Short mmCIF file of C-alpha atoms and ligand atoms in Angstrom, two decimals:
data_model
loop_
_atom_site.label_atom_id
_atom_site.label_comp_id
_atom_site.label_asym_id
_atom_site.label_seq_id
_atom_site.Cartn_x
_atom_site.Cartn_y
_atom_site.Cartn_z
CA MET A 4 11.43 -0.12 -60.67
CA SER A 5 14.16 1.27 -58.76
CA GLN A 6 15.94 3.43 -61.39
CA SER A 7 19.15 2.36 -60.97
CA HIS A 8 18.16 -1.11 -62.36
CA PRO A 9 15.62 -1.68 -64.17
CA PHE A 10 15.16 -5.25 -63.39
CA HIS A 11 15.51 -5.07 -60.66
CA LEU A 12 12.64 -5.10 -57.17
CA GLY A 13 13.37 -3.31 -54.69
CA ILE A 14 11.61 -4.51 -51.66
CA GLY A 15 10.73 -3.91 -47.47
CA LEU A 16 9.94 -6.49 -44.95
CA ALA A 17 6.83 -5.51 -42.03
CA GLY A 18 7.95 -8.35 -39.45
CA THR A 19 10.95 -10.39 -38.31
CA GLY A 20 9.43 -13.02 -36.88
CA TYR A 21 8.71 -17.17 -39.32
CA ALA A 22 7.13 -16.25 -42.47
CA ALA A 23 9.10 -12.79 -42.82
CA LYS A 24 12.18 -15.00 -42.08
CA LEU A 25 11.47 -17.30 -45.42
CA ARG A 26 10.30 -14.15 -47.49
CA ALA A 27 13.97 -12.84 -46.27
CA GLU A 28 15.79 -16.18 -47.40
CA ALA A 29 14.13 -16.68 -50.76
CA LEU A 30 14.51 -12.64 -51.41
CA MET A 31 18.52 -13.58 -50.55
CA THR A 32 18.22 -16.74 -53.59
CA ASP A 33 17.16 -14.52 -56.04
CA ALA A 34 19.27 -11.56 -57.92
CA ARG A 35 16.21 -10.35 -59.27
CA ALA A 36 15.07 -8.45 -55.76
CA LYS A 37 17.06 -6.84 -53.74
CA LEU A 38 15.82 -6.41 -49.99
CA VAL A 39 16.34 -3.03 -48.85
CA ALA A 40 14.77 -2.92 -44.72
CA ILE A 41 13.04 -4.38 -42.63
CA ALA A 42 10.77 -2.95 -39.83
CA GLY A 43 9.63 -5.38 -37.10
CA HIS A 44 8.62 -4.77 -33.82
CA ASP A 45 11.01 -5.08 -31.39
CA PHE A 46 13.91 -2.55 -32.35
CA GLU A 47 16.29 -4.22 -31.06
CA ARG A 48 15.53 -8.02 -32.38
CA THR A 49 14.43 -6.28 -36.00
CA GLN A 50 18.07 -4.88 -36.07
CA LEU A 51 19.61 -8.20 -35.27
CA PHE A 52 17.61 -9.51 -38.14
CA SER A 53 18.30 -7.33 -40.70
CA GLN A 54 22.11 -7.60 -39.90
CA THR A 55 21.35 -11.51 -41.39
CA TYR A 56 19.71 -10.05 -45.07
CA GLN A 57 22.14 -6.59 -45.15
CA ALA A 58 19.12 -4.75 -45.07
CA ILE A 59 18.19 -1.74 -43.46
CA ALA A 60 16.47 -1.79 -39.87
CA TYR A 61 13.54 0.71 -38.95
CA PRO A 62 11.17 0.83 -35.94
CA SER A 63 8.19 0.88 -37.92
CA TRP A 64 7.18 0.37 -41.61
CA GLN A 65 5.84 3.56 -42.06
CA ASP A 66 9.78 4.29 -42.51
CA LEU A 67 9.38 1.87 -45.82
CA LEU A 68 7.34 3.68 -47.38
CA ASN A 69 9.59 6.79 -47.54
CA ARG A 70 11.55 5.26 -49.51
CA PRO A 71 11.75 5.28 -53.54
CA ASP A 72 14.22 2.34 -54.19
CA ILE A 73 11.21 0.77 -52.44
CA ASP A 74 9.05 -1.23 -54.77
CA LEU A 75 7.00 -3.71 -53.34
CA VAL A 76 5.82 -4.30 -49.13
CA ILE A 77 5.82 -7.69 -47.86
CA ILE A 78 3.62 -7.97 -45.45
CA ALA A 79 4.20 -9.80 -42.65
CA THR A 80 3.46 -8.99 -39.25
CA ILE A 81 0.72 -9.95 -37.22
CA ASN A 82 -2.96 -10.14 -38.13
CA GLN A 83 -4.33 -6.35 -36.97
CA ASP A 84 -1.84 -3.87 -38.55
CA HIS A 85 -2.54 -5.92 -41.79
CA GLY A 86 -5.15 -3.63 -42.99
CA LYS A 87 -3.69 -0.40 -41.91
CA ILE A 88 -0.24 -1.18 -43.39
CA ALA A 89 -1.73 -2.59 -46.94
CA ARG A 90 -3.86 0.50 -47.71
CA ALA A 91 -0.56 2.83 -46.44
CA ALA A 92 1.22 0.82 -48.77
CA LEU A 93 -0.36 1.11 -51.76
CA GLN A 94 -1.19 5.02 -51.67
CA ALA A 95 2.65 5.36 -50.88
CA GLY A 96 2.26 3.20 -54.45
CA LYS A 97 3.73 0.05 -53.31
CA HIS A 98 2.92 -3.04 -55.25
CA VAL A 99 1.95 -5.54 -51.53
CA VAL A 100 2.25 -9.04 -51.04
CA ILE A 101 0.33 -9.92 -47.79
CA GLU A 102 0.27 -12.81 -45.83
CA TYR A 103 -3.59 -14.27 -44.93
CA PRO A 104 -5.74 -12.02 -43.96
CA LEU A 105 -5.86 -9.35 -46.17
CA ALA A 106 -7.56 -7.42 -43.32
CA LEU A 107 -9.76 -8.39 -40.29
CA ASP A 108 -12.40 -6.74 -41.39
CA PRO A 109 -13.97 -7.43 -45.16
CA ALA A 110 -14.64 -3.98 -45.75
CA GLU A 111 -11.39 -2.96 -45.16
CA ALA A 112 -9.61 -5.97 -46.88
CA GLN A 113 -12.73 -4.53 -49.94
CA GLU A 114 -11.73 -1.42 -50.04
CA ALA A 115 -7.36 -2.53 -50.69
CA ILE A 116 -8.66 -3.94 -53.57
CA ALA A 117 -10.33 -0.81 -54.62
CA LEU A 118 -7.12 0.76 -53.87
CA ALA A 119 -4.52 -1.45 -55.78
CA ARG A 120 -6.79 -0.84 -58.71
CA ALA A 121 -6.88 2.58 -59.16
CA GLN A 122 -2.84 2.68 -58.32
CA ASN A 123 -2.20 -0.36 -61.20
CA LYS A 124 -0.51 -1.90 -57.43
CA LEU A 125 -0.28 -5.58 -57.47
CA LEU A 126 -2.11 -6.76 -54.13
CA HIS A 127 -0.85 -10.58 -53.31
CA VAL A 128 -2.30 -12.56 -50.54
CA GLU A 129 -0.51 -15.44 -50.22
CA HIS A 130 -2.48 -18.38 -49.35
CA ILE A 131 0.32 -20.82 -48.98
CA GLU A 132 -1.73 -23.86 -48.16
CA LEU A 133 -3.16 -24.05 -51.72
CA LEU A 134 0.29 -24.49 -52.97
CA GLY A 135 1.12 -27.43 -50.47
CA GLY A 136 0.93 -30.92 -51.06
CA VAL A 137 -1.92 -32.23 -49.40
CA HIS A 138 -3.99 -29.29 -51.30
CA GLN A 139 -3.18 -30.26 -54.78
CA ALA A 140 -3.10 -34.05 -53.85
CA LEU A 141 -6.85 -34.03 -52.78
CA LYS A 142 -8.03 -31.77 -55.28
CA ALA A 143 -6.58 -33.73 -57.84
CA SER A 144 -7.61 -36.52 -56.77
CA LEU A 145 -11.57 -34.97 -55.70
CA PRO A 146 -12.99 -36.36 -59.38
CA LEU A 147 -12.03 -40.06 -58.44
CA ILE A 148 -15.51 -40.16 -55.59
CA GLY A 149 -18.63 -38.78 -57.54
CA LYS A 150 -20.79 -36.06 -55.74
CA VAL A 151 -18.62 -34.35 -53.05
CA PHE A 152 -21.87 -34.55 -49.79
CA TYR A 153 -19.81 -33.67 -46.38
CA ALA A 154 -16.74 -32.83 -45.59
CA ARG A 155 -14.19 -32.54 -42.35
CA TYR A 156 -11.02 -29.90 -42.34
CA ALA A 157 -10.18 -30.11 -38.26
CA THR A 158 -6.94 -28.92 -36.97
CA ILE A 159 -6.51 -28.84 -33.55
CA LYS A 160 -2.40 -27.70 -31.65
CA PRO A 161 -2.13 -28.86 -27.72
CA GLU A 162 0.21 -25.95 -26.36
CA ARG A 163 1.00 -25.89 -22.86
CA PRO A 164 1.30 -24.12 -22.02
CA ALA A 165 -0.38 -22.22 -23.87
CA PRO A 166 2.31 -18.47 -25.11
CA GLN A 167 1.04 -14.99 -24.47
CA ARG A 168 1.61 -14.30 -28.22
CA TRP A 169 -0.20 -12.37 -30.56
CA SER A 170 -1.49 -15.72 -31.88
CA TYR A 171 -3.47 -16.29 -28.74
CA HIS A 172 -4.81 -12.48 -28.57
CA TYR A 173 -8.06 -11.45 -30.17
CA ASP A 174 -7.40 -8.03 -30.86
CA GLN A 175 -4.36 -8.94 -32.92
CA PHE A 176 -5.00 -12.48 -34.44
CA GLY A 177 -8.74 -11.96 -35.02
CA PHE A 178 -11.35 -14.15 -34.87
CA PRO A 179 -10.19 -17.00 -34.73
CA LEU A 180 -11.78 -18.62 -38.93
CA VAL A 181 -10.61 -15.19 -39.71
CA GLY A 182 -7.16 -14.97 -38.81
CA ALA A 183 -6.98 -18.81 -39.73
CA LEU A 184 -8.08 -17.88 -43.18
CA SER A 185 -6.50 -20.98 -44.77
CA ARG A 186 -8.65 -22.84 -42.70
CA LEU A 187 -11.85 -22.28 -44.92
CA HIS A 188 -10.16 -20.80 -48.20
CA ARG A 189 -9.10 -24.58 -48.82
CA LEU A 190 -13.19 -25.39 -48.67
CA ILE A 191 -14.23 -23.13 -50.68
CA ASP A 192 -11.56 -23.83 -52.93
CA LEU A 193 -11.90 -26.99 -53.67
CA PHE A 194 -16.16 -26.82 -53.26
CA GLY A 195 -17.00 -23.11 -54.59
CA HIS A 196 -19.98 -20.68 -52.61
CA VAL A 197 -21.48 -20.93 -49.24
CA THR A 198 -24.97 -20.16 -48.78
CA HIS A 199 -25.03 -20.02 -44.95
CA VAL A 200 -23.13 -21.01 -41.78
CA THR A 201 -23.69 -21.33 -38.14
CA CYS A 202 -20.32 -21.50 -35.55
CA GLN A 203 -19.40 -22.30 -32.19
CA ALA A 204 -16.51 -20.56 -30.36
CA GLN A 205 -14.96 -20.97 -27.11
CA PHE A 206 -12.27 -19.16 -25.21
CA TRP A 207 -10.22 -20.17 -22.72
CA PRO A 208 -10.04 -17.04 -20.10
CA PRO A 209 -5.63 -17.78 -17.75
CA ASP A 210 -5.74 -19.35 -15.07
CA SER A 211 -9.53 -20.98 -16.57
CA ARG A 212 -10.34 -24.98 -16.98
CA SER A 213 -13.63 -23.91 -18.65
CA PRO A 214 -14.50 -21.51 -21.65
CA ILE A 215 -16.06 -18.41 -21.26
CA SER A 216 -18.51 -18.98 -24.10
CA ASP A 217 -21.90 -21.05 -22.63
CA PRO A 218 -23.15 -23.16 -25.63
CA GLN A 219 -26.48 -23.14 -24.18
CA PHE A 220 -26.98 -18.73 -24.62
CA PRO A 221 -25.33 -16.97 -27.38
CA ILE A 222 -23.55 -14.10 -25.99
CA PRO A 223 -23.62 -10.57 -27.52
CA ASP A 224 -19.48 -10.21 -27.07
CA PHE A 225 -18.17 -13.00 -25.33
CA ARG A 226 -14.57 -11.42 -26.86
CA SER A 227 -14.75 -8.37 -24.62
CA PRO A 228 -13.91 -10.43 -21.51
CA ILE A 229 -10.06 -11.80 -22.43
CA SER A 230 -7.45 -10.04 -23.96
CA TYR A 231 -4.65 -12.90 -24.44
CA TYR A 232 -6.77 -16.66 -24.49
CA THR A 233 -5.04 -19.77 -23.40
CA SER A 234 -7.07 -21.95 -25.51
CA CYS A 235 -9.50 -21.63 -28.44
CA LEU A 236 -11.92 -24.13 -30.15
CA CYS A 237 -14.50 -23.09 -32.93
CA THR A 238 -16.66 -25.11 -35.16
CA ALA A 239 -18.54 -24.00 -38.08
CA HIS A 240 -20.70 -25.51 -40.28
CA LEU A 241 -20.62 -23.93 -43.91
CA TYR A 242 -23.86 -25.04 -46.68
CA PHE A 243 -22.03 -24.77 -50.14
CA GLN A 244 -23.96 -24.25 -52.50
CA THR A 245 -23.77 -27.65 -54.43
CA GLY A 246 -25.79 -28.84 -51.69
CA LEU A 247 -22.42 -30.49 -49.97
CA LEU A 248 -22.60 -29.88 -45.95
CA ALA A 249 -18.00 -29.00 -44.89
CA GLU A 250 -17.25 -29.04 -41.26
CA VAL A 251 -14.57 -27.54 -39.85
CA THR A 252 -12.93 -27.38 -36.71
CA TYR A 253 -9.76 -25.23 -35.58
CA GLY A 254 -8.61 -25.59 -31.71
CA LYS A 255 -5.36 -24.47 -30.36
CA GLY A 256 -4.02 -24.25 -26.58
CA ALA A 257 -3.63 -25.77 -22.79
CA ALA A 258 -6.87 -27.30 -22.94
CA LEU A 259 -6.09 -29.57 -25.91
CA TRP A 260 -4.67 -32.88 -25.55
CA GLU A 261 -4.26 -34.65 -29.10
CA ALA A 262 -2.76 -33.45 -32.22
CA GLU A 263 -4.77 -33.21 -35.35
CA ARG A 264 -4.49 -32.29 -39.35
CA LYS A 265 -7.55 -34.04 -40.85
CA PHE A 266 -9.14 -33.74 -43.99
CA THR A 267 -12.09 -36.26 -44.78
CA VAL A 268 -14.37 -35.71 -47.93
CA HIS A 269 -17.18 -38.33 -48.68
CA GLY A 270 -18.49 -38.48 -51.78
CA ASP A 271 -21.11 -41.18 -54.15
CA GLN A 272 -18.33 -43.03 -55.23
CA GLY A 273 -15.90 -42.91 -52.28
CA ALA A 274 -14.06 -40.99 -49.68
CA LEU A 275 -10.44 -38.65 -49.83
CA VAL A 276 -9.03 -38.72 -46.14
CA MET A 277 -5.72 -36.46 -45.95
CA ASP A 278 -4.27 -36.82 -42.53
CA GLY A 279 -1.08 -34.77 -41.55
CA ASP A 280 0.65 -35.52 -44.84
CA GLN A 281 -0.53 -38.90 -45.62
CA GLY A 282 -3.11 -39.45 -47.88
CA ARG A 283 -5.68 -42.15 -48.71
CA LEU A 284 -8.22 -43.49 -51.53
CA ILE A 285 -11.64 -45.58 -50.36
CA THR A 286 -13.38 -47.08 -52.96
CA ALA A 287 -16.03 -50.01 -52.85
CA ALA A 288 -12.77 -51.87 -54.35
CA GLY A 289 -10.96 -51.00 -51.43
CA SER A 290 -8.49 -48.18 -49.81
CA GLN A 291 -4.65 -47.42 -51.15
CA ALA A 292 -2.77 -44.24 -50.40
CA ILE A 293 -2.06 -41.28 -52.68
CA ALA A 294 0.63 -39.20 -52.76
CA VAL A 295 1.31 -36.11 -51.06
CA GLY A 296 4.13 -33.64 -51.74
CA GLY A 297 5.38 -31.75 -48.94
CA ARG A 298 4.98 -28.33 -47.24
CA ARG A 299 7.95 -27.01 -46.88
CA GLY A 300 9.10 -24.03 -48.94
CA LEU A 301 5.85 -22.19 -50.17
CA PHE A 302 6.60 -18.65 -49.12
CA ALA A 303 9.53 -19.46 -51.48
CA ARG A 304 7.67 -21.00 -54.52
CA ASP A 305 4.93 -17.93 -53.53
CA THR A 306 7.84 -15.45 -53.62
CA ALA A 307 9.30 -16.42 -56.82
CA MET A 308 5.47 -16.22 -58.18
CA VAL A 309 5.33 -12.92 -57.08
CA ILE A 310 8.71 -11.86 -58.49
CA ASP A 311 7.10 -13.24 -61.88
CA HIS A 312 4.50 -11.92 -61.73
CA LEU A 313 6.01 -8.40 -61.34
CA LEU A 314 8.45 -8.21 -63.49
CA ALA A 315 7.37 -11.44 -66.93
CA GLY A 316 3.50 -11.21 -66.05
CA VAL A 317 3.23 -14.66 -65.12
CA PRO A 318 -0.21 -15.00 -63.98
CA LEU A 319 -0.56 -15.54 -59.85
CA TYR A 320 -2.12 -18.24 -58.19
CA ILE A 321 -5.08 -16.72 -56.53
CA THR A 322 -6.67 -13.73 -56.65
CA PRO A 323 -7.36 -11.07 -53.96
CA GLU A 324 -10.96 -11.49 -54.33
CA ALA A 325 -10.85 -14.87 -53.87
CA SER A 326 -9.20 -14.21 -50.32
CA LEU A 327 -11.96 -11.47 -49.30
CA TYR A 328 -14.98 -13.68 -50.69
CA THR A 329 -13.17 -16.38 -47.95
CA LEU A 330 -12.75 -13.59 -45.76
CA LYS A 331 -16.77 -12.68 -46.32
CA VAL A 332 -17.18 -16.15 -45.33
CA ALA A 333 -14.84 -15.99 -42.03
CA ASP A 334 -16.80 -13.10 -40.97
CA ALA A 335 -19.73 -14.54 -41.29
CA THR A 336 -18.58 -17.40 -38.94
CA ARG A 337 -17.87 -15.32 -36.76
CA ARG A 338 -21.59 -13.09 -36.52
CA ALA A 339 -22.72 -16.75 -35.63
CA ALA A 340 -20.84 -17.43 -33.00
CA GLU A 341 -21.21 -14.14 -31.42
CA THR A 342 -25.03 -13.61 -32.37
CA GLY A 343 -26.07 -17.82 -32.27
CA GLN A 344 -27.58 -17.59 -35.35
CA THR A 345 -27.70 -18.80 -39.19
CA ILE A 346 -25.41 -15.97 -41.18
CA ALA A 347 -26.46 -16.09 -44.74
CA LEU A 348 -23.92 -15.55 -47.31
CA GLU A 349 -25.15 -12.46 -49.96
P1 NAP B 50 5.96 -14.86 -36.33
O1 NAP B 50 6.45 -15.66 -36.03
O2 NAP B 50 4.81 -14.60 -34.44
O3 NAP B 50 6.09 -13.54 -36.26
C1 NAP B 50 5.17 -12.16 -35.91
C2 NAP B 50 6.34 -10.81 -36.22
O4 NAP B 50 5.32 -9.60 -35.67
C3 NAP B 50 6.99 -10.33 -36.14
O5 NAP B 50 7.91 -9.78 -36.57
C4 NAP B 50 6.73 -9.74 -34.08
O6 NAP B 50 8.06 -9.27 -33.57
C5 NAP B 50 5.46 -8.72 -34.94
N1 NAP B 50 4.10 -8.72 -33.46
C6 NAP B 50 4.60 -9.44 -32.82
N2 NAP B 50 3.70 -8.89 -31.27
C7 NAP B 50 3.44 -8.16 -31.85
C8 NAP B 50 2.57 -6.92 -31.59
N3 NAP B 50 2.26 -6.51 -30.65
N4 NAP B 50 2.66 -5.68 -32.73
C9 NAP B 50 3.56 -5.25 -33.19
N5 NAP B 50 4.07 -6.76 -33.85
C10 NAP B 50 4.02 -8.26 -33.34
O7 NAP B 50 4.29 -15.14 -36.50
P2 NAP B 50 4.26 -15.24 -38.68
O8 NAP B 50 4.02 -16.75 -38.10
O9 NAP B 50 5.51 -15.26 -38.97
O10 NAP B 50 3.19 -14.71 -38.73
C11 NAP B 50 2.99 -13.61 -39.35
C12 NAP B 50 1.80 -13.19 -40.56
O11 NAP B 50 1.85 -14.55 -41.58
C13 NAP B 50 0.46 -13.89 -39.80
O12 NAP B 50 -0.98 -12.64 -40.29
C14 NAP B 50 -0.02 -15.35 -40.41
O13 NAP B 50 -0.88 -15.24 -40.54
C15 NAP B 50 0.50 -15.09 -41.42
N6 NAP B 50 1.25 -16.59 -41.93
C16 NAP B 50 2.24 -17.39 -41.11
C17 NAP B 50 2.01 -18.37 -41.72
C18 NAP B 50 3.36 -19.61 -40.88
O14 NAP B 50 3.63 -20.71 -41.12
N7 NAP B 50 3.93 -18.80 -39.90
C19 NAP B 50 1.16 -19.37 -42.41
C20 NAP B 50 0.73 -18.55 -43.55
C21 NAP B 50 0.52 -17.03 -43.13
P3 NAP B 50 8.87 -9.06 -32.19
O15 NAP B 50 9.29 -10.51 -32.34
O16 NAP B 50 9.81 -8.20 -32.16
O17 NAP B 50 7.13 -8.89 -31.32
C1 BLA B 51 0.28 -21.37 -41.00
N1 BLA B 51 1.41 -21.07 -38.72
C2 BLA B 51 0.63 -20.67 -40.14
C3 BLA B 51 0.33 -19.56 -38.92
C4 BLA B 51 0.64 -19.02 -37.96
C5 BLA B 51 1.65 -20.37 -37.70
C6 BLA B 51 0.45 -17.90 -36.98
C7 BLA B 51 -0.69 -18.44 -39.67
C8 BLA B 51 -2.38 -18.61 -38.98
C9 BLA B 51 -3.10 -20.33 -39.56
O1 BLA B 51 -3.45 -20.23 -40.58
O2 BLA B 51 -3.02 -21.22 -38.36
C10 BLA B 51 2.41 -20.64 -36.78
N2 BLA B 51 2.73 -22.75 -37.24
C11 BLA B 51 3.57 -21.57 -36.09
C12 BLA B 51 3.68 -21.75 -35.79
C13 BLA B 51 4.98 -23.37 -35.77
C14 BLA B 51 4.00 -23.73 -36.75
C15 BLA B 51 4.58 -21.01 -34.24
O3 BLA B 51 3.84 -24.80 -36.64
C16 BLA B 51 5.74 -23.66 -34.63
C17 BLA B 51 6.34 -24.90 -35.13
N3 BLA B 51 4.28 -23.75 -39.71
C18 BLA B 51 5.56 -23.62 -39.29
C19 BLA B 51 6.34 -24.61 -39.32
C20 BLA B 51 5.11 -25.40 -40.83
C21 BLA B 51 4.69 -24.23 -40.63
C22 BLA B 51 7.75 -25.10 -38.30
O4 BLA B 51 5.98 -22.70 -38.38
C23 BLA B 51 5.91 -26.91 -41.03
C24 BLA B 51 6.82 -26.52 -41.89
C25 BLA B 51 4.16 -24.44 -42.12
N4 BLA B 51 1.95 -23.30 -40.68
C26 BLA B 51 1.97 -23.74 -41.84
C27 BLA B 51 1.82 -23.66 -43.27
C28 BLA B 51 0.48 -22.99 -42.51
C29 BLA B 51 0.99 -22.14 -41.50
C30 BLA B 51 1.65 -24.14 -44.68
C31 BLA B 51 -0.22 -22.71 -44.18
C32 BLA B 51 -2.07 -22.96 -44.02
C33 BLA B 51 -2.39 -24.15 -43.93
O5 BLA B 51 -1.77 -25.30 -44.84
O6 BLA B 51 -3.57 -24.12 -43.33
#
């Protein structure tokens, strides 16, 4: 806690993008928090961004760690930097909130969790997809369809032309199912432990109309020829301990033509279909709509819960260990794609 106000949480923000903006806006509405300083990438952008929130602009995230009036660091920058910023912030004695993924490498994530425990500091990995209306409605309706044996979750985002930004850069975003960890996390939150996975991943290099990985042959290091890609497409099969098979497709970029955000679950008593923000329950009695809440205001809710947790001890909705488990599964899909093998989880 900062010295001058015992109930005032001083906050440093790393990042100036979409997630950072929603964090900053949420902090402005909470009298218990003060956004002290912001560190971004492009310094001019950071200065402009910081003005809006009357916060100090810094050229580097390291600068946030030296300030004794910062109790909590929110990490909302590119995935590649998550692990190292989290570690440095915890070492500096700060609480840490991090947008998923905690790190690209599960071992690094595990170390951060151990460090947080040793330092007795909060390490919270945001998973706003769990707070969203689609997930809540699915979870509430799952008992209505009996024993679930098959789930399919596809999110496809055509983008033409593909932007040359971090989320289309292998090293900065991570393996697609790692960077977009929420896809697997949603399934694992609903269905539990995974025994083994398979995965196919394709990446389109710039100026090419076809992907570089040949599905016929395992490619040892398929990412080496390109850093920025113009499309990626991953499909993984997750085999759960319960016997359930889940199929996950994640794609984005210029090669794709139809947007999709669809989650389907089949059970022995019926099915649930979440298509965009619409939900349907199908049983022997017919098909009916189910109510689905929105997906707005989720960063604000996550932010409020963190402050309630730190200042009033209210439990959070997720543990970093749960996020780490999904990261291990996601990393297994990477290895499956790289080797063409089925990968067993421990
Ligand atoms: P974004 O809008 O693209 O912002 C990215 C931030 O990183 C900006 O501050 C950007 O600064 C900086 N950046 C870009 N390239 C960089 C580089 N090469 N080196 C260092 N910094 C760089 O991204 P976002 O959507 O806010 O995502 C931020 C984090 O939140 C990610 O970890 C993402 O997975 C997570 N997240 C986002 C959402 C969402 O709804 N957007 C939801 C859940 C989790 P410049 O603009 O100055 O380059
Ligand atoms: C997740 N959205 C994400 C992530 C990124 C973006 C990088 C984390 C990685 C991932 O899970 O894919 C980036 N999302 C964008 C960008 C747009 C976008 C650049 O929609 C451009 C329009 N995020 C938004 C907007 C909404 C939104 C406008 O930028 C809609 C209200 C929601 N994005 C949203 C949610 C998640 C997410 C709820 C969590 C992931 C999930 O639900 O599975």
